[in-house]
Amino acid sequence: MRVDGRYFRTLWPRGARSSTLCAIDQRELPHRFVIAELDDAAQTAQAISRMLVRGAGLIGATAAYGMYQASCEGQDLRAAASLLIATRPTAVNLRWSVERMLRAADEDRDLYSEAMAIADEDADWCQRIGEHGIALIRDIARRKPAGEAVNILTHCNAGWLAFVDFGSATAPIYRAHDEGIAVHVWVDETRPRNQGAQLTMWELMQHGVACTLIPDNAGGHLMQHGMVDLCIVGSDRTTRCGDVGNKIGTYLKALAAHDNGVPFYAAMPSSTLDWSIGDGVREIPIEQRDADEVLRARGLLDGRIVEPLLAPAGANAANYAFDVTPARLVTGIITERGICTASEQGLRDMFPESVRLQPSDSLDVDNV
């Protein structure tokens, strides 16, 4: 994608086979565009845990490069794998990529090439998600009066900033916009970190896509009044039965969509599927983050980034980062291979070779 007309991915090596990884520092967006340089595996792990980089696909690709960095440093790779996996517990892409790097090491394959392949695949899969998902937008556009925009609601940031390029939920939107289909995006603020306001709005505006920021609790009202044609969200972990773990608040959007007959799709590459879990509500681990993310706001004031206190001093706050949308509320899942039902049979039919793949079946990285 492009920033001020210049092409960027979300991460790249400083040079061929360099042990330094360059990444867009997403904590500084939308007010500053800053490129961070991560010189070793410890810095890369810290960048993931502190959300310098975030998003399911991106942290997977970042962790893969962290494994390459660890190999350059002569570290024990299973110890490095445990460190990286522990940085963010919910998104399964991270574990998937780290375990893939361990397999490459066990097979004496080149880890730099493997890390680059993971990044390239992430971008390619997201582009393919766009190719399949645009059919949904085209169909709605054909049924609307000429010139009237297709209104799409999304939650959090499942854009190119959450992956290596293109994004998952945004990939069909970008494809439709580039083809000349009139689209308009309702962007949830996505509290408490406001990644919709700070990241999704920024990247959609950079691409020239019509978009409007809304409070998180406005989505149901918009749906009641026929102002939403389609919901597309991302996923951090989806079970083999089609339950979708995503940013907190996604479940409430799915309930509103179901009540108002609005199609609700989750878009994700196959690296987000966790074949080892059946019941997402009970089995997907839900990360709890720092209470200050709830207690404070973050924004630009007189050219300075400030974080004022919102609640009374000493207030307690709970900060559940994700929730799970049951498969019964999901119209379909958009993948790099096509669109399937949110069901075990639908996912098995789409990825028959992956049915037996379960994280950690072959590689013990939890007991290093």
mmCIF file of C-alpha atoms in Angstrom:
data_model
loop_
_atom_site.group_PDB
_atom_site.id
_atom_site.type_symbol
_atom_site.label_atom_id
_atom_site.label_comp_id
_atom_site.label_asym_id
_atom_site.label_seq_id
_atom_site.Cartn_x
_atom_site.Cartn_y
_atom_site.Cartn_z
ATOM 1 C CA MET A 1 0.000 0.000 0.000
ATOM 2 C CA ARG A 2 1.027 3.665 -0.223
ATOM 3 C CA VAL A 3 1.864 6.361 2.303
ATOM 4 C CA ASP A 4 1.869 9.851 0.807
ATOM 5 C CA GLY A 5 2.214 8.225 -2.615
ATOM 6 C CA ARG A 6 5.189 6.009 -1.676
ATOM 7 C CA TYR A 7 4.875 2.211 -1.542
ATOM 8 C CA PHE A 8 5.417 0.527 1.803
ATOM 9 C CA ARG A 9 4.991 -2.836 3.400
ATOM 10 C CA THR A 10 4.601 -2.930 7.156
ATOM 11 C CA LEU A 11 8.019 -4.521 7.665
ATOM 12 C CA TRP A 12 11.180 -5.244 5.669
ATOM 13 C CA PRO A 13 14.861 -6.118 6.294
ATOM 14 C CA ARG A 14 17.266 -3.199 6.331
ATOM 15 C CA GLY A 15 19.228 -5.017 3.647
ATOM 16 C CA ALA A 16 19.502 -8.484 2.148
ATOM 17 C CA ARG A 17 20.099 -10.992 4.958
ATOM 18 C CA SER A 18 20.372 -8.152 7.472
ATOM 19 C CA SER A 19 19.749 -8.992 11.119
ATOM 20 C CA THR A 20 17.941 -5.652 11.464
ATOM 21 C CA LEU A 21 14.210 -5.543 10.789
ATOM 22 C CA CYS A 22 12.550 -2.260 9.817
ATOM 23 C CA ALA A 23 8.900 -1.769 10.782
ATOM 24 C CA ILE A 24 6.315 0.994 10.863
ATOM 25 C CA ASP A 25 5.860 2.042 14.500
ATOM 26 C CA GLN A 26 2.077 1.866 14.770
ATOM 27 C CA ARG A 27 2.058 3.506 18.208
ATOM 28 C CA GLU A 28 2.932 6.814 16.527
ATOM 29 C CA LEU A 29 0.126 6.724 13.959
ATOM 30 C CA PRO A 30 -1.823 8.619 12.752
ATOM 31 C CA HIS A 31 0.054 11.710 13.881
ATOM 32 C CA ARG A 32 3.601 10.671 13.000
ATOM 33 C CA PHE A 33 4.988 8.208 10.474
ATOM 34 C CA VAL A 34 7.989 6.610 12.175
ATOM 35 C CA ILE A 35 10.105 3.679 11.020
ATOM 36 C CA ALA A 36 11.660 1.650 13.832
ATOM 37 C CA GLU A 37 14.743 -0.533 13.482
ATOM 38 C CA LEU A 38 14.754 -3.753 15.475
ATOM 39 C CA ASP A 39 18.308 -5.034 15.764
ATOM 40 C CA ASP A 40 17.866 -8.353 17.552
ATOM 41 C CA ALA A 41 15.326 -10.947 18.630
ATOM 42 C CA ALA A 42 14.821 -9.361 22.058
ATOM 43 C CA GLN A 43 13.918 -6.008 20.486
ATOM 44 C CA THR A 44 11.592 -7.749 18.059
ATOM 45 C CA ALA A 45 9.814 -9.603 20.870
ATOM 46 C CA GLN A 46 9.452 -6.332 22.760
ATOM 47 C CA ALA A 47 8.055 -4.632 19.653
ATOM 48 C CA ILE A 48 5.309 -7.276 19.513
ATOM 49 C CA SER A 49 4.440 -7.155 23.208
ATOM 50 C CA ARG A 50 4.391 -3.339 23.271
ATOM 51 C CA MET A 51 2.334 -3.192 20.077
ATOM 52 C CA LEU A 52 4.854 -1.309 17.978
ATOM 53 C CA VAL A 53 3.655 -3.930 15.519
ATOM 54 C CA ARG A 54 0.212 -5.519 15.910
ATOM 55 C CA GLY A 55 -2.328 -7.435 13.888
ATOM 56 C CA ALA A 56 -2.514 -11.192 13.425
ATOM 57 C CA GLY A 57 -0.593 -11.555 10.172
ATOM 58 C CA LEU A 58 1.977 -8.892 10.962
ATOM 59 C CA ILE A 59 3.007 -10.250 14.350
ATOM 60 C CA GLY A 60 3.360 -13.667 12.743
ATOM 61 C CA ALA A 61 5.697 -12.322 10.066
ATOM 62 C CA THR A 62 7.561 -10.233 12.648
ATOM 63 C CA ALA A 63 8.065 -13.216 14.942
ATOM 64 C CA ALA A 64 9.368 -15.263 12.007
ATOM 65 C CA TYR A 65 12.038 -12.635 11.439
ATOM 66 C CA GLY A 66 12.750 -12.671 15.176
ATOM 67 C CA MET A 67 13.578 -16.356 14.827
ATOM 68 C CA TYR A 68 15.998 -15.529 12.024
ATOM 69 C CA GLN A 69 17.567 -12.853 14.238
ATOM 70 C CA ALA A 70 17.924 -15.383 17.056
ATOM 71 C CA SER A 71 19.740 -17.738 14.699
ATOM 72 C CA CYS A 72 22.126 -14.935 13.710
ATOM 73 C CA GLU A 73 22.852 -14.391 17.410
ATOM 74 C CA GLY A 74 23.506 -18.088 18.013
ATOM 75 C CA GLN A 75 20.575 -18.396 20.423
ATOM 76 C CA ASP A 76 18.838 -21.628 21.293
ATOM 77 C CA LEU A 77 15.921 -21.448 18.876
ATOM 78 C CA ARG A 78 13.430 -23.208 21.118
ATOM 79 C CA ALA A 79 14.113 -20.715 23.886
ATOM 80 C CA ALA A 80 13.685 -17.895 21.359
ATOM 81 C CA ALA A 81 10.436 -19.486 20.175
ATOM 82 C CA SER A 82 9.043 -19.564 23.712
ATOM 83 C CA LEU A 83 9.955 -15.901 24.228
ATOM 84 C CA LEU A 84 8.262 -14.830 21.013
ATOM 85 C CA ILE A 85 5.131 -16.955 21.484
ATOM 86 C CA ALA A 86 4.613 -15.525 24.974
ATOM 87 C CA THR A 87 4.420 -11.926 23.681
ATOM 88 C CA ARG A 88 0.757 -12.122 22.541
ATOM 89 C CA PRO A 89 -1.381 -15.128 23.548
ATOM 90 C CA THR A 90 -4.491 -14.763 21.385
ATOM 91 C CA ALA A 91 -3.384 -14.444 17.751
ATOM 92 C CA VAL A 92 -2.540 -17.930 16.469
ATOM 93 C CA ASN A 93 -0.553 -16.620 13.468
ATOM 94 C CA LEU A 94 2.350 -15.901 15.801
ATOM 95 C CA ARG A 95 2.660 -19.485 17.028
ATOM 96 C CA TRP A 96 2.035 -20.801 13.511
ATOM 97 C CA SER A 97 4.944 -18.817 12.068
ATOM 98 C CA VAL A 98 7.346 -19.547 14.932
ATOM 99 C CA GLU A 99 6.681 -23.275 14.699
ATOM 100 C CA ARG A 100 7.169 -23.125 10.944
ATOM 101 C CA MET A 101 10.572 -21.490 11.527
ATOM 102 C CA LEU A 102 11.483 -24.240 14.010
ATOM 103 C CA ARG A 103 10.602 -26.893 11.427
ATOM 104 C CA ALA A 104 12.778 -25.082 8.877
ATOM 105 C CA ALA A 105 15.665 -25.058 11.346
ATOM 106 C CA ASP A 106 15.206 -28.763 12.126
ATOM 107 C CA GLU A 107 15.314 -29.467 8.393
ATOM 108 C CA ASP A 108 18.448 -27.308 8.022
ATOM 109 C CA ARG A 109 16.730 -24.871 5.658
ATOM 110 C CA ASP A 110 17.724 -21.229 5.296
ATOM 111 C CA LEU A 111 15.867 -19.239 7.959
ATOM 112 C CA TYR A 112 16.183 -15.887 6.212
ATOM 113 C CA SER A 113 14.495 -17.298 3.106
ATOM 114 C CA GLU A 114 11.798 -18.911 5.258
ATOM 115 C CA ALA A 115 11.055 -15.655 7.093
ATOM 116 C CA MET A 116 10.825 -13.794 3.790
ATOM 117 C CA ALA A 117 8.526 -16.494 2.400
ATOM 118 C CA ILE A 118 6.185 -16.116 5.384
ATOM 119 C CA ALA A 119 5.994 -12.354 4.796
ATOM 120 C CA ASP A 120 5.431 -12.766 1.055
ATOM 121 C CA GLU A 121 2.740 -15.388 1.604
ATOM 122 C CA ASP A 122 0.939 -13.132 4.070
ATOM 123 C CA ALA A 123 0.773 -10.333 1.492
ATOM 124 C CA ASP A 124 -0.237 -12.732 -1.299
ATOM 125 C CA TRP A 125 -2.973 -14.372 0.767
ATOM 126 C CA CYS A 126 -4.424 -11.005 1.708
ATOM 127 C CA GLN A 127 -4.450 -9.950 -1.934
ATOM 128 C CA ARG A 128 -6.350 -13.146 -2.752
ATOM 129 C CA ILE A 129 -8.830 -12.425 0.043
ATOM 130 C CA GLY A 130 -9.532 -9.181 -1.787
ATOM 131 C CA GLU A 131 -10.064 -11.021 -5.060
ATOM 132 C CA HIS A 132 -12.656 -13.325 -3.484
ATOM 133 C CA GLY A 133 -14.307 -10.809 -1.179
ATOM 134 C CA ILE A 134 -14.982 -8.224 -3.864
ATOM 135 C CA ALA A 135 -17.721 -10.512 -5.220
ATOM 136 C CA LEU A 136 -19.803 -9.681 -2.144
ATOM 137 C CA ILE A 137 -19.415 -5.951 -2.768
ATOM 138 C CA ARG A 138 -20.101 -6.246 -6.495
ATOM 139 C CA ASP A 139 -23.328 -8.125 -5.786
ATOM 140 C CA ILE A 140 -24.576 -5.452 -3.392
ATOM 141 C CA ALA A 141 -23.524 -2.658 -5.769
ATOM 142 C CA ARG A 142 -25.550 -4.219 -8.604
ATOM 143 C CA ARG A 143 -28.680 -4.137 -6.465
ATOM 144 C CA LYS A 144 -28.302 -0.531 -5.326
ATOM 145 C CA PRO A 145 -29.421 2.559 -7.268
ATOM 146 C CA ALA A 146 -26.803 3.767 -9.727
ATOM 147 C CA GLY A 147 -24.068 5.757 -8.036
ATOM 148 C CA GLU A 148 -25.118 4.878 -4.492
ATOM 149 C CA ALA A 149 -22.218 3.657 -2.361
ATOM 150 C CA VAL A 150 -22.022 0.255 -0.743
ATOM 151 C CA ASN A 151 -21.836 0.924 3.014
ATOM 152 C CA ILE A 152 -19.472 -1.420 4.841
ATOM 153 C CA LEU A 153 -18.912 -1.499 8.588
ATOM 154 C CA THR A 154 -15.642 -2.765 10.017
ATOM 155 C CA HIS A 155 -14.211 -3.073 13.512
ATOM 156 C CA CYS A 156 -10.695 -2.471 14.797
ATOM 157 C CA ASN A 157 -7.924 -2.578 12.178
ATOM 158 C CA ALA A 158 -7.738 -5.561 9.861
ATOM 159 C CA GLY A 159 -6.112 -3.444 7.177
ATOM 160 C CA TRP A 160 -2.688 -3.557 5.595
ATOM 161 C CA LEU A 161 -1.199 -2.286 8.865
ATOM 162 C CA ALA A 162 -2.316 -5.542 10.531
ATOM 163 C CA PHE A 163 -0.639 -7.686 7.878
ATOM 164 C CA VAL A 164 2.360 -7.348 5.592
ATOM 165 C CA ASP A 165 0.217 -5.734 2.871
ATOM 166 C CA PHE A 166 -3.401 -5.340 1.639
ATOM 167 C CA GLY A 167 -5.066 -6.437 4.897
ATOM 168 C CA SER A 168 -7.827 -8.978 5.380
ATOM 169 C CA ALA A 169 -11.100 -7.142 6.033
ATOM 170 C CA THR A 170 -9.947 -4.164 3.968
ATOM 171 C CA ALA A 171 -8.604 -6.124 0.992
ATOM 172 C CA PRO A 172 -12.031 -6.449 -0.712
ATOM 173 C CA ILE A 173 -12.689 -2.759 0.035
ATOM 174 C CA TYR A 174 -9.441 -1.620 -1.566
ATOM 175 C CA ARG A 175 -10.060 -3.882 -4.554
ATOM 176 C CA ALA A 176 -13.577 -2.492 -5.020
ATOM 177 C CA HIS A 177 -12.379 1.103 -4.712
ATOM 178 C CA ASP A 178 -9.602 0.508 -7.229
ATOM 179 C CA GLU A 179 -12.131 -0.974 -9.675
ATOM 180 C CA GLY A 180 -14.310 2.132 -9.438
ATOM 181 C CA ILE A 181 -17.094 0.683 -7.287
ATOM 182 C CA ALA A 182 -18.479 3.327 -4.938
ATOM 183 C CA VAL A 183 -17.793 2.184 -1.388
ATOM 184 C CA HIS A 184 -18.091 3.924 1.959
ATOM 185 C CA VAL A 185 -16.737 2.508 5.218
ATOM 186 C CA TRP A 186 -18.148 3.033 8.706
ATOM 187 C CA VAL A 187 -15.096 2.787 10.970
ATOM 188 C CA ASP A 188 -15.596 1.898 14.637
ATOM 189 C CA GLU A 189 -13.329 3.804 17.015
ATOM 190 C CA THR A 190 -12.489 0.436 18.609
ATOM 191 C CA ARG A 191 -11.856 1.395 22.173
ATOM 192 C CA PRO A 192 -9.885 1.221 24.318
ATOM 193 C CA ARG A 193 -6.836 1.519 22.018
ATOM 194 C CA ASN A 194 -8.815 3.248 19.257
ATOM 195 C CA GLN A 195 -7.160 1.300 16.467
ATOM 196 C CA GLY A 196 -10.089 1.991 14.171
ATOM 197 C CA ALA A 197 -9.804 5.731 14.715
ATOM 198 C CA GLN A 198 -6.025 5.862 14.604
ATOM 199 C CA LEU A 199 -5.112 3.149 12.097
ATOM 200 C CA THR A 200 -8.055 2.165 9.899
ATOM 201 C CA MET A 201 -9.100 5.763 9.271
ATOM 202 C CA TRP A 202 -5.503 6.708 8.480
ATOM 203 C CA GLU A 203 -4.917 3.961 5.930
ATOM 204 C CA LEU A 204 -8.327 4.314 4.254
ATOM 205 C CA MET A 205 -7.785 8.060 3.903
ATOM 206 C CA GLN A 206 -4.292 7.454 2.509
ATOM 207 C CA HIS A 207 -5.890 5.253 -0.166
ATOM 208 C CA GLY A 208 -8.709 7.692 -0.907
ATOM 209 C CA VAL A 209 -11.538 5.437 0.290
ATOM 210 C CA ALA A 210 -14.617 7.288 1.582
ATOM 211 C CA CYS A 211 -14.912 6.607 5.312
ATOM 212 C CA THR A 212 -16.604 7.932 8.441
ATOM 213 C CA LEU A 213 -15.503 7.401 12.034
ATOM 214 C CA ILE A 214 -18.242 6.328 14.454
ATOM 215 C CA PRO A 215 -18.398 5.544 18.180
ATOM 216 C CA ASP A 216 -18.273 1.818 18.848
ATOM 217 C CA ASN A 217 -21.854 1.817 20.124
ATOM 218 C CA ALA A 218 -23.332 3.477 16.998
ATOM 219 C CA GLY A 219 -23.191 0.406 14.758
ATOM 220 C CA GLY A 220 -26.496 -1.075 15.895
ATOM 221 C CA HIS A 221 -28.302 2.219 15.263
ATOM 222 C CA LEU A 222 -26.886 2.424 11.737
ATOM 223 C CA MET A 223 -27.998 -1.126 10.988
ATOM 224 C CA GLN A 224 -31.507 -0.505 12.315
ATOM 225 C CA HIS A 225 -31.867 2.373 9.861
ATOM 226 C CA GLY A 226 -30.589 0.507 6.807
ATOM 227 C CA MET A 227 -27.313 2.386 6.672
ATOM 228 C CA VAL A 228 -25.063 -0.707 6.643
ATOM 229 C CA ASP A 229 -25.044 -3.139 3.698
ATOM 230 C CA LEU A 230 -22.268 -5.422 4.862
ATOM 231 C CA CYS A 231 -20.003 -6.036 7.872
ATOM 232 C CA ILE A 232 -16.471 -7.311 7.314
ATOM 233 C CA VAL A 233 -14.128 -7.870 10.251
ATOM 234 C CA GLY A 234 -10.815 -9.599 10.718
ATOM 235 C CA SER A 235 -9.804 -12.381 13.091
ATOM 236 C CA ASP A 236 -6.948 -13.151 15.436
ATOM 237 C CA ARG A 237 -7.892 -16.790 15.860
ATOM 238 C CA THR A 238 -10.712 -18.788 14.288
ATOM 239 C CA THR A 239 -11.591 -22.284 15.441
ATOM 240 C CA ARG A 240 -12.118 -25.290 13.218
ATOM 241 C CA CYS A 241 -15.864 -24.855 13.824
ATOM 242 C CA GLY A 242 -15.895 -21.234 12.644
ATOM 243 C CA ASP A 243 -15.970 -19.316 15.938
ATOM 244 C CA VAL A 244 -14.155 -16.018 15.385
ATOM 245 C CA GLY A 245 -11.876 -14.489 18.010
ATOM 246 C CA ASN A 246 -11.338 -10.814 17.232
ATOM 247 C CA LYS A 247 -10.945 -7.416 18.885
ATOM 248 C CA ILE A 248 -13.290 -6.808 21.807
ATOM 249 C CA GLY A 249 -16.637 -5.508 20.582
ATOM 250 C CA THR A 250 -16.828 -7.702 17.484
ATOM 251 C CA TYR A 251 -19.390 -10.006 19.122
ATOM 252 C CA LEU A 252 -21.739 -7.068 19.760
ATOM 253 C CA LYS A 253 -21.525 -6.014 16.102
ATOM 254 C CA ALA A 254 -22.353 -9.556 15.030
ATOM 255 C CA LEU A 255 -25.403 -9.606 17.302
ATOM 256 C CA ALA A 256 -26.635 -6.307 15.851
ATOM 257 C CA ALA A 257 -26.025 -7.548 12.310
ATOM 258 C CA HIS A 258 -27.920 -10.777 12.982
ATOM 259 C CA ASP A 259 -30.861 -8.874 14.467
ATOM 260 C CA ASN A 260 -31.072 -6.570 11.446
ATOM 261 C CA GLY A 261 -30.394 -9.053 8.638
ATOM 262 C CA VAL A 262 -27.012 -7.533 7.727
ATOM 263 C CA PRO A 263 -24.461 -10.013 6.296
ATOM 264 C CA PHE A 264 -21.515 -10.445 8.690
ATOM 265 C CA TYR A 265 -18.260 -11.840 7.276
ATOM 266 C CA ALA A 266 -14.864 -12.490 8.822
ATOM 267 C CA ALA A 267 -11.825 -12.237 6.534
ATOM 268 C CA MET A 268 -8.626 -14.098 7.348
ATOM 269 C CA PRO A 269 -5.752 -16.051 5.810
ATOM 270 C CA SER A 270 -5.520 -19.738 6.662
ATOM 271 C CA SER A 271 -2.664 -19.018 9.090
ATOM 272 C CA THR A 272 -5.344 -17.620 11.439
ATOM 273 C CA LEU A 273 -7.205 -20.955 11.667
ATOM 274 C CA ASP A 274 -6.627 -23.012 14.811
ATOM 275 C CA TRP A 275 -7.570 -26.594 14.008
ATOM 276 C CA SER A 276 -6.919 -27.694 17.610
ATOM 277 C CA ILE A 277 -9.843 -25.713 19.062
ATOM 278 C CA GLY A 278 -13.533 -26.469 18.607
ATOM 279 C CA ASP A 279 -15.292 -24.199 21.109
ATOM 280 C CA GLY A 280 -13.931 -20.690 20.726
ATOM 281 C CA VAL A 281 -15.879 -19.138 23.601
ATOM 282 C CA ARG A 282 -14.350 -21.557 26.107
ATOM 283 C CA GLU A 283 -10.986 -22.345 24.521
ATOM 284 C CA ILE A 284 -9.574 -19.245 22.812
ATOM 285 C CA PRO A 285 -7.265 -17.509 25.312
ATOM 286 C CA ILE A 286 -8.350 -13.907 25.847
ATOM 287 C CA GLU A 287 -5.514 -11.479 26.446
ATOM 288 C CA GLN A 288 -5.989 -8.974 29.258
ATOM 289 C CA ARG A 289 -3.971 -5.828 28.728
ATOM 290 C CA ASP A 290 -2.856 -2.912 30.887
ATOM 291 C CA ALA A 291 -5.747 -1.133 32.624
ATOM 292 C CA ASP A 292 -4.246 2.225 31.627
ATOM 293 C CA GLU A 293 -5.476 1.600 28.079
ATOM 294 C CA VAL A 294 -9.004 1.921 29.486
ATOM 295 C CA LEU A 295 -8.319 4.592 32.085
ATOM 296 C CA ARG A 296 -6.512 6.967 29.727
ATOM 297 C CA ALA A 297 -7.029 8.385 26.236
ATOM 298 C CA ARG A 298 -4.275 9.135 23.756
ATOM 299 C CA GLY A 299 -4.218 11.924 21.221
ATOM 300 C CA LEU A 300 -2.578 14.997 19.761
ATOM 301 C CA LEU A 301 -2.802 18.318 21.617
ATOM 302 C CA ASP A 302 -0.911 21.411 20.463
ATOM 303 C CA GLY A 303 1.551 19.239 18.562
ATOM 304 C CA ARG A 304 2.198 16.906 21.520
ATOM 305 C CA ILE A 305 1.021 13.352 22.170
ATOM 306 C CA VAL A 306 -0.830 13.389 25.496
ATOM 307 C CA GLU A 307 -2.560 10.696 27.554
ATOM 308 C CA PRO A 308 -5.069 12.345 29.905
ATOM 309 C CA LEU A 309 -6.801 10.398 32.657
ATOM 310 C CA LEU A 310 -10.475 9.677 31.879
ATOM 311 C CA ALA A 311 -11.621 8.095 35.140
ATOM 312 C CA PRO A 312 -11.230 9.113 38.773
ATOM 313 C CA ALA A 313 -7.720 8.646 40.125
ATOM 314 C CA GLY A 314 -7.377 5.174 41.603
ATOM 315 C CA ALA A 315 -10.245 3.676 39.595
ATOM 316 C CA ASN A 316 -10.100 -0.007 38.686
ATOM 317 C CA ALA A 317 -10.519 -1.097 35.055
ATOM 318 C CA ALA A 318 -10.793 -4.407 33.198
ATOM 319 C CA ASN A 319 -9.196 -4.582 29.762
ATOM 320 C CA TYR A 320 -10.213 -7.718 27.868
ATOM 321 C CA ALA A 321 -8.583 -7.312 24.464
ATOM 322 C CA PHE A 322 -10.682 -9.814 22.480
ATOM 323 C CA ASP A 323 -14.054 -11.534 22.377
ATOM 324 C CA VAL A 324 -15.401 -14.507 20.457
ATOM 325 C CA THR A 325 -18.223 -14.396 17.909
ATOM 326 C CA PRO A 326 -19.958 -17.800 17.684
ATOM 327 C CA ALA A 327 -20.093 -19.318 14.222
ATOM 328 C CA ARG A 328 -23.895 -19.121 14.168
ATOM 329 C CA LEU A 329 -23.601 -15.321 13.860
ATOM 330 C CA VAL A 330 -21.026 -15.407 11.029
ATOM 331 C CA THR A 331 -22.450 -15.419 7.498
ATOM 332 C CA GLY A 332 -19.223 -16.674 5.981
ATOM 333 C CA ILE A 333 -15.426 -16.651 6.142
ATOM 334 C CA ILE A 334 -13.381 -15.022 3.370
ATOM 335 C CA THR A 335 -10.051 -16.790 2.876
ATOM 336 C CA GLU A 336 -7.280 -16.816 0.299
ATOM 337 C CA ARG A 337 -9.009 -19.786 -1.367
ATOM 338 C CA GLY A 338 -12.531 -18.422 -1.430
ATOM 339 C CA ILE A 339 -15.567 -17.898 0.782
ATOM 340 C CA CYS A 340 -16.875 -20.721 2.942
ATOM 341 C CA THR A 341 -19.468 -21.197 5.627
ATOM 342 C CA ALA A 342 -18.421 -20.626 9.233
ATOM 343 C CA SER A 343 -18.554 -24.320 10.071
ATOM 344 C CA GLU A 344 -16.230 -27.250 10.509
ATOM 345 C CA GLN A 345 -17.437 -28.798 7.257
ATOM 346 C CA GLY A 346 -17.041 -25.532 5.358
ATOM 347 C CA LEU A 347 -13.481 -25.069 6.586
ATOM 348 C CA ARG A 348 -12.581 -28.728 6.012
ATOM 349 C CA ASP A 349 -13.822 -28.486 2.434
ATOM 350 C CA MET A 350 -11.794 -25.299 1.881
ATOM 351 C CA PHE A 351 -8.587 -26.619 3.501
ATOM 352 C CA PRO A 352 -8.723 -30.432 3.360
ATOM 353 C CA GLU A 353 -4.960 -30.812 3.772
ATOM 354 C CA SER A 354 -4.952 -28.783 7.015
ATOM 355 C CA VAL A 355 -7.495 -30.776 8.988
ATOM 356 C CA ARG A 356 -4.841 -32.668 10.924
ATOM 357 C CA LEU A 357 -2.630 -29.641 11.537
ATOM 358 C CA GLN A 358 -2.729 -28.577 15.155
ATOM 359 C CA PRO A 359 -0.360 -26.079 16.786
ATOM 360 C CA SER A 360 2.379 -27.710 18.881
ATOM 361 C CA ASP A 361 1.542 -31.286 17.835
ATOM 362 C CA SER A 362 5.063 -31.889 16.597
ATOM 363 C CA LEU A 363 7.157 -29.236 18.324
ATOM 364 C CA ASP A 364 7.296 -28.777 22.084
ATOM 365 C CA VAL A 365 8.067 -25.107 22.609
ATOM 366 C CA ASP A 366 6.080 -24.622 25.808
ATOM 367 C CA ASN A 367 8.358 -26.558 28.114
ATOM 368 C CA VAL A 368 11.779 -25.204 27.167
#
